[in-house]
Amino acid sequence: MDSSEDVNLELLTLIWLDNNVNTDKDNVEFQDKFRSSINYLRTFDNCSECEDYIINKINNKQENIILIVSGRLAEQIIHKIHHLKHILAIFIFCFNKDRYESLATQFKKIRRICTGLTTLLNEINDYKKSGLCQINESIEIILNENKLFEFLLEIKRNFLDKRYFLEICSKQYENNFNQIKDFEHFYLSSNALNEFFNQTFLYQLLIKSLHRFNIEMIYFLRFFIQDIYEQTNNLPTISTKSYRGQLMRDDQIDLLKNSIEKSSIRLNTILIAKKNYGEILKALKDCSNGNNYQRVLFEIDMNDIGKEYEQYVIYPITSYFNITSIYYENNIYFIKIIIGNKKNFIKKDFSSIEFAQYLREINNLDQSQKFFELLLKQFPSLNSQCYDGLARIAQDKGLYEISLEYYFKSLDTVSNQLKPFILNNIGCAYDYLEEYDKALKYYSQSLTLMKNTKHQSMSLNNMAIIYAKHEQFNDAFDCFQQSLIIRKKYLPDNHPDIAIIYINLGVIWSSLHQFDDAMKYFNLALKSFSSNHHLDFYRAIIYQNMGDLFLKENQFDQSLKYYQDAFDIFQQIRSIDHPNRSYIQQQIQLIKQQK
């Protein structure tokens, strides 16, 4: 067996099980030809080792597998692995086709029984391009507010991206390097759709990266995304309905049901459909759906978004979907959707650093961290901004000591103009660590260096929080009022930055046991955060403070309600060991014990 355990960046894994796979001359020579079709090839001459690899190793990674197996070993292994969802197709390679026909009748995933290697390779290539393979792609549903793909379309390319991309590919395709050489010398932007629909290695890398949200690969492949988008714009618009078959999990079906005529959704892929309803329906009926997976047929209403390319219909990666109806018949969910496109609002020339910041904004903290680390390697001139971004992510994760390390690194390299903002952030980190004197020191330094009155409100607000924690309420109110006056001068009444001051005023009134005043400010703040999904963190903080307030009043039922509301949000956006989650869980347990 090939012992390499490197990560597969492509959509498909090819496994070949045969006692003579690595000893027969023809088999060995054909391995390179199979790699030209599916790069990630694993060979086994032992049935037990192959079974262990499929069940205990690769299945946990949810890799999509095409299996080649000799006739004799097919009888030993197929019944043990056929039920796995990620076994897409099985091809039996043997010299006596008739002997194994009964297996093909018994097991639906056996696509062909082949007696020649060339025929076998052709059958695998045909299957790859069939609707069955697309139906099994593991797509995910994402919120329509996510603007990730719009941003990707606007980030300029640079020569370093291509160099890093080629370095990654040289490792992934070390046994199949001709593809990379061809790409390096012959790739043309005008040929992007041909590369995509011929399912070259670029297609394999892109779709896998989108499905797994591999942000590094998506970023490096944005040239391909941009080329596909531009070329698609020049295609003729479809004038009829189109159809797409898909296997989807039960929880995804439930999400779609809850979205009917309500919220829009998006898919983490470039949606490909066809005009031939019968072809899609047949492919769905022919596919095997494992546990917790359902067959879905999307009927896409006629629109001016879809573009025709040969027998396919391609929809822009920026498309969103509105579900109009769902019904279930003959073991298939039929889902009618209307498609729209929201590409136009993004500003041109979106920068890489803004993209990293946006990932943090939508709470993709791990991906944002990876991206800042990547930019740190690529662009030394961005060190200060990258360190600041990494510090904020560490702070979001509750890792305040690590956050401080990054902030101080940023402080060493930042311009004088931005230094007050880093000093303010250092104060925040010390605040979280409950080192209030140090926090106040850095807030004061920040305020002194702030040249712009508008920005002074930030340090004033944070100083007020420290004063409140020291029960110096007059100083706290004074700082909050100064901060509020500044923000109201420059911002609309419902702006989140004004709402943050309302939260803090509510906390002070709560500390003074002034229930009505505290609730007044908490509710004012809640109005500003109720309509923006990306500000859920602040809604959770408000609910947490409301829970604290009602607990002080011994109103346990109300307190429990707000703590639970806060916990439901934190559960979605913060790690299990984050201080906010831990605190609320403790409070919920405390109330339940007292009731």
XYZ file of C-alpha atoms in Angstrom:
595
model
C 0.000 0.000 0.000
C 1.079 3.574 -0.639
C 1.857 4.732 2.878
C 1.495 8.458 2.224
C -1.163 9.978 4.461
C -1.244 13.461 2.973
C -4.494 15.375 2.788
C -6.638 14.874 -0.293
C -7.564 18.284 -1.699
C -9.683 16.825 -4.509
C -13.292 15.677 -4.489
C -12.681 11.978 -5.044
C -10.535 9.232 -3.572
C -9.782 6.181 -5.714
C -9.104 2.933 -3.837
C -7.863 -0.139 -5.692
C -8.027 -3.494 -3.902
C -6.394 -6.420 -5.674
C -3.917 -9.092 -4.552
C -1.758 -8.216 -7.568
C -2.263 -4.451 -7.650
C 1.399 -3.694 -6.913
C 3.018 -6.757 -8.500
C 1.331 -7.235 -11.866
C 3.175 -5.165 -14.485
C 0.018 -3.940 -16.246
C -1.593 -2.963 -12.942
C 1.453 -0.980 -11.839
C 1.746 0.829 -15.175
C -1.964 1.691 -15.175
C -1.796 3.355 -11.762
C -0.419 6.528 -13.372
C -3.312 6.527 -15.846
C -5.802 6.222 -12.999
C -4.060 9.115 -11.222
C -4.575 11.244 -14.307
C -8.304 10.759 -13.708
C -8.411 10.770 -9.888
C -5.172 11.981 -8.379
C -5.641 10.545 -4.895
C -5.071 6.809 -5.418
C -4.611 4.300 -2.607
C -3.718 0.693 -3.421
C -4.227 -2.375 -1.223
C -3.355 -6.037 -1.675
C -4.934 -7.047 1.637
C -8.689 -7.039 2.217
C -8.535 -6.429 5.992
C -6.210 -3.433 5.630
C -8.431 -1.939 2.944
C -11.560 -2.436 5.048
C -9.884 -0.813 8.064
C -8.767 2.140 5.950
C -12.249 2.707 4.535
C -14.202 2.253 7.760
C -11.876 3.596 10.452
C -9.723 6.163 8.683
C -10.989 7.719 5.521
C -14.713 7.416 6.308
C -14.255 9.698 9.327
C -12.907 12.333 6.938
C -16.058 11.942 4.813
C -14.075 11.513 1.616
C -16.022 10.413 -1.449
C -14.679 7.036 -2.549
C -14.662 5.159 -5.831
C -13.580 1.560 -5.259
C -11.931 -0.775 -7.753
C -11.893 -4.340 -6.459
C -10.953 -7.694 -7.919
C -13.740 -10.224 -8.317
C -12.511 -12.591 -5.609
C -11.986 -9.851 -3.018
C -15.285 -8.195 -3.975
C -17.093 -11.142 -2.407
C -15.231 -10.500 0.856
C -15.521 -6.729 1.239
C -18.512 -5.235 -0.571
C -21.154 -6.346 1.937
C -19.115 -4.704 4.725
C -18.727 -1.260 3.170
C -21.602 -0.897 0.687
C -23.837 0.905 3.221
C -21.370 3.763 3.766
C -22.661 6.986 2.215
C -19.224 8.027 1.025
C -18.758 4.906 -1.076
C -20.077 6.427 -4.288
C -19.366 3.698 -6.812
C -17.774 0.254 -7.048
C -16.116 -1.202 -10.145
C -15.226 -4.894 -10.248
C -12.137 -5.761 -12.291
C -11.949 -9.437 -13.194
C -11.484 -11.926 -16.056
C -14.765 -13.804 -15.592
C -17.563 -11.242 -15.833
C -20.428 -13.740 -15.657
C -19.263 -15.089 -12.306
C -19.881 -11.756 -10.532
C -23.101 -10.588 -12.220
C -25.080 -11.718 -9.175
C -23.103 -9.268 -7.013
C -24.087 -6.389 -9.299
C -27.727 -7.384 -8.924
C -27.417 -7.524 -5.148
C -25.447 -4.295 -4.583
C -26.684 -1.124 -6.274
C -23.399 0.798 -6.046
C -21.624 -1.657 -8.343
C -21.567 0.410 -11.530
C -19.723 -1.944 -13.897
C -17.875 -5.251 -14.093
C -14.860 -4.743 -16.367
C -12.426 -7.234 -17.855
C -9.950 -4.707 -19.276
C -8.047 -1.843 -17.660
C -8.710 0.608 -20.506
C -12.438 -0.098 -20.320
C -12.288 0.314 -16.545
C -10.601 3.722 -16.837
C -13.169 4.896 -19.399
C -16.047 3.769 -17.163
C -14.620 5.669 -14.189
C -14.205 8.814 -16.299
C -17.804 8.513 -17.515
C -19.051 8.085 -13.951
C -17.102 11.151 -12.775
C -18.928 13.335 -15.283
C -22.317 11.762 -14.675
C -25.146 13.299 -12.700
C -24.712 10.570 -10.088
C -21.373 11.982 -9.003
C -22.744 15.519 -8.628
C -25.766 14.274 -6.706
C -23.421 12.894 -4.044
C -21.472 16.125 -3.578
C -21.624 17.201 0.074
C -22.999 20.726 -0.161
C -23.871 22.886 2.835
C -26.511 25.573 3.323
C -25.259 28.988 4.441
C -27.061 32.162 5.461
C -27.847 34.671 2.747
C -26.198 37.456 4.796
C -22.849 35.792 4.111
C -21.056 37.901 1.481
C -17.930 35.768 1.287
C -18.107 34.995 -2.425
C -18.902 38.575 -3.408
C -15.771 39.695 -1.590
C -13.655 37.004 -3.245
C -14.639 38.293 -6.663
C -13.162 41.713 -5.849
C -9.791 40.788 -4.311
C -7.016 41.513 -6.770
C -4.656 38.748 -7.835
C -0.933 38.897 -7.158
C 2.092 36.879 -8.225
C 2.648 35.510 -4.695
C -0.729 33.760 -4.804
C 0.271 31.782 -7.867
C 3.603 30.833 -6.304
C 1.950 29.562 -3.107
C -0.722 27.757 -5.118
C 1.904 25.973 -7.218
C 3.801 24.981 -4.066
C 0.662 23.362 -2.644
C -0.082 21.627 -5.938
C 3.469 20.323 -6.310
C 3.014 18.397 -3.048
C -0.512 17.223 -3.848
C 0.384 16.095 -7.373
C 3.919 14.813 -6.859
C 2.976 11.582 -8.692
C 0.999 13.425 -11.340
C 3.018 16.553 -11.984
C 2.254 16.983 -15.688
C -1.140 18.511 -14.837
C 0.556 21.249 -12.834
C 3.094 21.967 -15.567
C 0.298 22.214 -18.123
C -1.597 24.625 -15.880
C 1.479 26.774 -15.251
C 2.235 27.168 -18.959
C -1.109 26.911 -20.744
C -3.964 28.076 -18.458
C -6.072 30.861 -20.003
C -8.767 32.903 -18.231
C -10.929 32.626 -21.337
C -10.885 28.827 -21.000
C -12.119 28.676 -17.383
C -15.524 27.130 -18.136
C -13.931 24.448 -20.262
C -11.616 23.600 -17.341
C -14.619 23.555 -15.016
C -16.968 21.361 -17.038
C -14.193 18.979 -18.088
C -13.589 18.513 -14.354
C -9.857 19.122 -14.506
C -7.828 19.240 -11.313
C -8.831 22.921 -10.911
C -12.497 21.901 -10.773
C -11.719 19.126 -8.285
C -9.759 21.467 -6.029
C -12.314 24.275 -6.204
C -15.442 22.248 -5.474
C -13.776 20.326 -2.626
C -12.475 23.582 -1.127
C -15.912 25.207 -1.320
C -17.625 22.204 0.255
C -15.104 21.942 3.102
C -14.667 25.707 3.396
C -10.907 25.410 3.027
C -10.348 29.154 3.093
C -6.682 29.000 2.103
C -7.428 27.028 -1.069
C -10.519 29.114 -1.863
C -8.386 32.242 -1.612
C -5.678 30.857 -3.898
C -8.320 29.611 -6.340
C -10.128 32.947 -6.518
C -8.514 33.537 -9.926
C -10.521 30.530 -11.146
C -13.702 31.720 -9.400
C -13.274 35.181 -10.945
C -12.593 33.762 -14.418
C -15.650 31.484 -14.236
C -17.805 34.411 -13.097
C -16.607 36.719 -15.878
C -16.958 34.078 -18.582
C -20.412 33.075 -17.314
C -21.621 36.677 -17.681
C -21.079 36.409 -21.438
C -23.181 33.260 -21.864
C -26.805 33.286 -23.101
C -29.492 33.408 -20.422
C -31.669 30.326 -19.915
C -35.291 30.706 -21.018
C -36.786 27.623 -19.323
C -36.854 25.901 -15.955
C -33.825 23.891 -14.866
C -33.323 20.984 -12.469
C -30.707 19.747 -10.018
C -30.557 16.460 -8.127
C -28.921 16.268 -4.717
C -28.549 14.048 -1.664
C -29.185 16.081 1.488
C -29.197 15.354 5.201
C -32.422 15.308 7.217
C -31.387 18.431 9.147
C -30.826 20.275 5.859
C -34.303 19.304 4.676
C -35.722 20.683 7.936
C -33.836 23.942 7.437
C -35.223 24.259 3.913
C -38.759 23.583 5.178
C -38.371 26.344 7.758
C -37.217 28.727 5.013
C -40.309 28.403 2.802
C -41.341 31.917 1.720
C -39.300 33.347 4.607
C -35.524 33.684 4.547
C -33.166 33.284 1.611
C -30.420 30.688 1.667
C -27.212 30.041 -0.229
C -25.189 26.950 -1.113
C -21.420 26.676 -0.741
C -20.896 25.698 -4.356
C -21.268 26.826 -7.945
C -24.695 25.437 -8.754
C -24.917 23.390 -11.938
C -28.302 22.257 -13.232
C -29.773 20.779 -16.411
C -32.878 21.458 -18.488
C -33.716 17.756 -18.868
C -36.074 16.871 -16.000
C -36.220 13.188 -16.908
C -32.439 12.817 -16.868
C -32.159 14.300 -13.367
C -35.071 12.228 -12.038
C -33.546 9.005 -13.394
C -30.146 9.817 -11.878
C -31.782 10.451 -8.492
C -33.658 7.160 -8.580
C -30.451 5.334 -9.518
C -28.414 6.758 -6.634
C -28.140 5.124 -3.209
C -28.988 7.273 -0.204
C -27.573 6.146 3.135
C -28.829 6.773 6.641
C -30.060 10.323 7.328
C -29.774 11.301 3.650
C -32.693 12.049 1.351
C -33.038 12.387 -2.405
C -33.865 15.971 -3.416
C -34.900 17.342 -6.798
C -34.655 21.122 -7.122
C -36.932 22.742 -9.684
C -35.457 26.164 -10.454
C -37.947 28.671 -11.799
C -37.251 30.474 -15.071
C -35.139 33.592 -14.414
C -32.474 35.842 -15.898
C -29.722 34.473 -13.626
C -28.985 31.038 -15.088
C -26.646 30.800 -18.072
C -26.499 28.044 -20.689
C -23.268 26.180 -21.380
C -23.721 23.196 -23.696
C -26.217 20.886 -21.929
C -25.664 22.572 -18.551
C -27.103 25.565 -16.728
C -24.640 27.406 -14.496
C -25.654 29.824 -11.728
C -23.238 32.455 -10.339
C -21.515 31.673 -7.071
C -23.200 34.813 -5.672
C -26.707 33.394 -6.217
C -29.218 33.076 -3.390
C -32.331 30.918 -3.211
C -35.904 31.402 -2.031
C -37.847 28.212 -1.322
C -41.446 28.428 -2.565
C -42.688 24.870 -1.918
C -41.613 21.393 -0.804
C -43.462 18.113 -1.222
C -42.466 14.459 -0.809
C -43.379 11.766 -3.310
C -41.931 8.365 -4.232
C -39.014 8.754 -1.789
C -37.937 12.090 -3.304
C -38.298 15.634 -1.976
C -39.379 18.006 -4.749
C -38.302 21.551 -3.906
C -39.260 24.577 -5.993
C -36.900 27.529 -5.762
C -36.485 31.024 -7.163
C -32.936 32.272 -7.664
C -31.608 35.805 -7.274
C -28.163 37.404 -7.388
C -26.708 40.021 -5.013
C -23.314 40.678 -6.505
C -23.629 44.372 -7.245
C -23.287 46.061 -3.851
C -19.652 45.189 -3.074
C -17.070 47.929 -3.527
C -14.314 47.315 -6.060
C -10.778 46.286 -5.084
C -11.637 44.676 -1.774
C -8.345 44.013 0.041
C -7.038 40.741 1.443
C -6.850 42.184 4.955
C -10.510 43.276 4.762
C -11.400 39.743 3.703
C -9.661 38.327 6.796
C -11.505 40.847 8.967
C -14.816 39.894 7.353
C -14.257 36.224 8.194
C -13.958 37.236 11.843
C -17.043 39.437 11.552
C -19.159 36.457 10.431
C -17.680 34.412 13.303
C -15.512 32.096 11.212
C -12.768 32.549 13.778
C -10.568 29.573 12.893
C -10.685 30.406 9.187
C -9.993 34.066 9.887
C -7.016 33.070 12.023
C -5.610 30.860 9.246
C -6.026 33.676 6.778
C -4.290 36.276 8.962
C -1.427 33.798 9.465
C -1.218 33.324 5.700
C -1.076 37.087 5.091
C 1.581 37.371 7.781
C 3.796 35.070 5.691
C 2.957 36.704 2.375
C 3.072 40.400 3.205
C 5.481 41.646 5.922
C 4.099 45.156 5.369
C 0.784 43.982 6.843
C 2.336 42.658 10.076
C 0.709 45.221 12.337
C -2.790 44.636 10.935
C -2.338 40.863 10.995
C -1.173 40.874 14.623
C -4.130 43.068 15.538
C -6.496 40.680 13.736
C -4.984 37.635 15.465
C -5.260 39.431 18.812
C -8.955 40.158 18.272
C -9.602 36.520 17.331
C -7.804 35.296 20.464
C -9.922 37.756 22.464
C -13.105 36.434 20.832
C -12.032 32.928 21.880
C -11.436 34.040 25.470
C -7.652 33.595 25.160
C -6.784 36.944 26.659
C -3.075 36.330 27.444
C -2.479 35.278 23.830
C -4.481 38.289 22.726
C -2.130 40.572 24.664
C 0.940 38.986 23.064
C -0.393 39.805 19.607
C -1.475 43.324 20.581
C 2.007 44.151 21.861
C 3.519 42.783 18.626
C 1.151 45.023 16.710
C 2.083 47.997 18.901
C 5.771 47.550 18.002
C 5.093 47.845 14.273
C 2.017 50.065 14.001
C 2.061 53.639 12.711
C 1.684 56.512 15.183
C -1.724 57.281 13.691
C -3.060 53.831 14.628
C -1.224 53.437 17.942
C -4.129 54.825 20.055
C -6.412 52.071 18.748
C -3.955 49.312 19.691
C -3.505 50.862 23.149
C -7.277 50.818 23.560
C -7.380 47.143 22.558
C -4.644 46.312 25.072
C -6.794 47.985 27.705
C -9.714 45.746 26.687
C -7.586 42.614 27.082
C -6.490 43.667 30.579
C -10.120 44.454 31.370
C -11.101 40.878 30.461
C -8.249 39.610 32.659
C -9.698 41.743 35.495
C -6.455 43.735 35.767
C -8.397 46.971 35.920
C -5.593 49.362 36.876
C -3.577 48.282 33.822
C -6.694 48.535 31.670
C -7.349 52.105 32.841
C -3.696 53.010 32.209
C -3.860 51.934 28.553
C -7.298 53.484 28.006
C -5.940 56.788 29.328
C -2.891 56.581 27.045
C -5.194 55.871 24.124
C -7.427 58.850 24.945
C -4.424 61.179 25.222
C -3.131 60.190 21.769
C -6.510 60.294 20.026
C -6.515 63.298 17.702
C -10.014 62.781 16.351
C -12.879 63.637 18.716
C -15.040 60.976 17.077
C -12.590 58.241 18.073
C -12.210 59.504 21.648
C -15.657 58.108 22.428
C -14.216 54.574 22.322
C -11.661 55.169 25.084
C -14.144 57.202 27.134
C -16.660 54.359 26.970
C -14.070 51.816 28.096
C -12.775 54.027 30.913
C -16.341 54.375 32.128
C -16.636 50.587 32.351
C -13.549 50.432 34.602
C -14.876 53.226 36.822
C -18.154 51.346 37.161
C -16.332 48.177 38.210
C -14.551 50.223 40.899
C -17.996 51.573 41.898
C -16.884 55.099 40.963
C -20.284 55.686 39.418
C -20.085 59.471 39.048
C -16.893 59.159 36.998
C -18.478 56.327 35.015
C -21.615 58.332 34.187
C -19.500 61.330 33.226
C -17.393 59.290 30.761
C -20.437 57.532 29.321
C -22.234 60.822 28.759
C -19.193 62.313 26.991
C -18.924 59.229 24.811
C -22.656 59.231 24.039
C -22.659 62.920 23.045
C -19.779 62.315 20.621
C -21.374 59.254 19.033
C -24.792 60.862 18.645
C -23.111 63.745 16.863
C -21.616 61.484 14.190
C -23.863 58.395 14.093
C -27.572 57.585 13.517
C -29.648 56.831 16.621
C -29.875 53.086 15.933
C -26.139 52.616 15.318
C -24.550 49.676 17.211
C -21.862 51.922 18.744
C -24.575 53.972 20.450
C -26.323 50.787 21.545
C -23.100 49.592 23.211
C -23.192 52.656 25.475
C -26.830 51.872 26.283
C -25.738 48.392 27.362
C -23.087 49.856 29.638
C -25.507 52.386 31.148
C -27.903 49.525 31.765
C -25.148 47.621 33.589
C -24.469 50.618 35.869
C -28.139 51.060 36.727
C -28.288 47.329 37.390
C -25.317 47.658 39.779
C -27.235 50.418 41.566
C -30.322 48.136 41.735
C -32.335 50.604 39.647
C -34.387 47.986 37.820
C -36.536 50.238 35.609
C -33.626 52.399 34.420
C -31.525 49.325 33.678
C -34.307 47.684 31.642
C -34.902 50.944 29.768
C -31.319 51.018 28.466
C -31.131 47.277 27.797
C -34.275 47.499 25.666
C -32.941 50.558 23.816
C -29.810 48.584 22.983
C -31.775 45.511 21.953
C -33.656 47.475 19.283
C -30.388 48.312 17.519
C -29.141 44.721 17.472
C -32.346 42.837 16.684
C -32.138 43.028 12.876
C -28.466 42.218 12.253
C -27.429 38.568 12.496
C -23.728 39.464 12.686
C -24.348 41.380 15.931
C -25.765 38.363 17.774
C -22.879 38.553 20.256
C -24.221 41.841 21.597
C -27.763 40.511 21.822
C -26.413 37.640 23.897
C -24.587 40.092 26.182
C -27.825 42.056 26.678
C -29.757 38.875 27.517
C -27.004 37.868 29.936
C -27.246 41.223 31.710
C -31.032 41.003 31.800
C -30.648 37.577 33.386
C -28.332 39.078 36.010
C -30.802 41.897 36.649
C -33.811 39.639 37.193
C -31.718 37.336 39.386
C -30.941 40.286 41.692
C -34.693 40.858 41.915
C -35.244 37.156 42.738
C -37.414 36.811 39.622
C -36.014 33.382 38.819
C -38.286 32.440 35.916
C -37.514 35.645 34.012
C -33.832 35.367 34.850
C -33.723 31.787 33.570
C -35.492 32.825 30.353
C -32.917 35.505 29.513
C -29.966 33.332 30.498
C -31.302 30.634 28.198
C -31.742 33.156 25.360
C -28.129 34.236 25.851
C -26.886 30.654 26.008
C -28.706 29.716 22.791
C -26.779 32.443 20.956
C -23.401 31.807 22.599
C -23.797 28.128 21.775
C -23.759 29.073 18.089
C -20.935 31.627 18.107
C -18.571 30.781 20.973
C -16.520 27.691 21.844
C -17.675 25.348 24.601
C -15.009 26.604 27.038
C -15.523 30.323 26.374
C -15.968 32.357 29.622
C -19.388 33.724 28.573
C -20.786 30.235 27.991
C -19.268 28.907 31.218
C -20.695 31.789 33.258
C -24.211 31.409 31.880
C -24.203 27.641 32.410
C -23.222 28.226 36.046
C -26.009 30.784 36.477
C -28.607 28.466 34.939
C -27.553 25.664 37.285
C -27.665 28.066 40.247
C -31.241 29.114 39.467
C -32.416 25.539 38.954
C -31.014 24.615 42.363
C -32.782 27.545 44.032
C -36.176 26.923 42.427
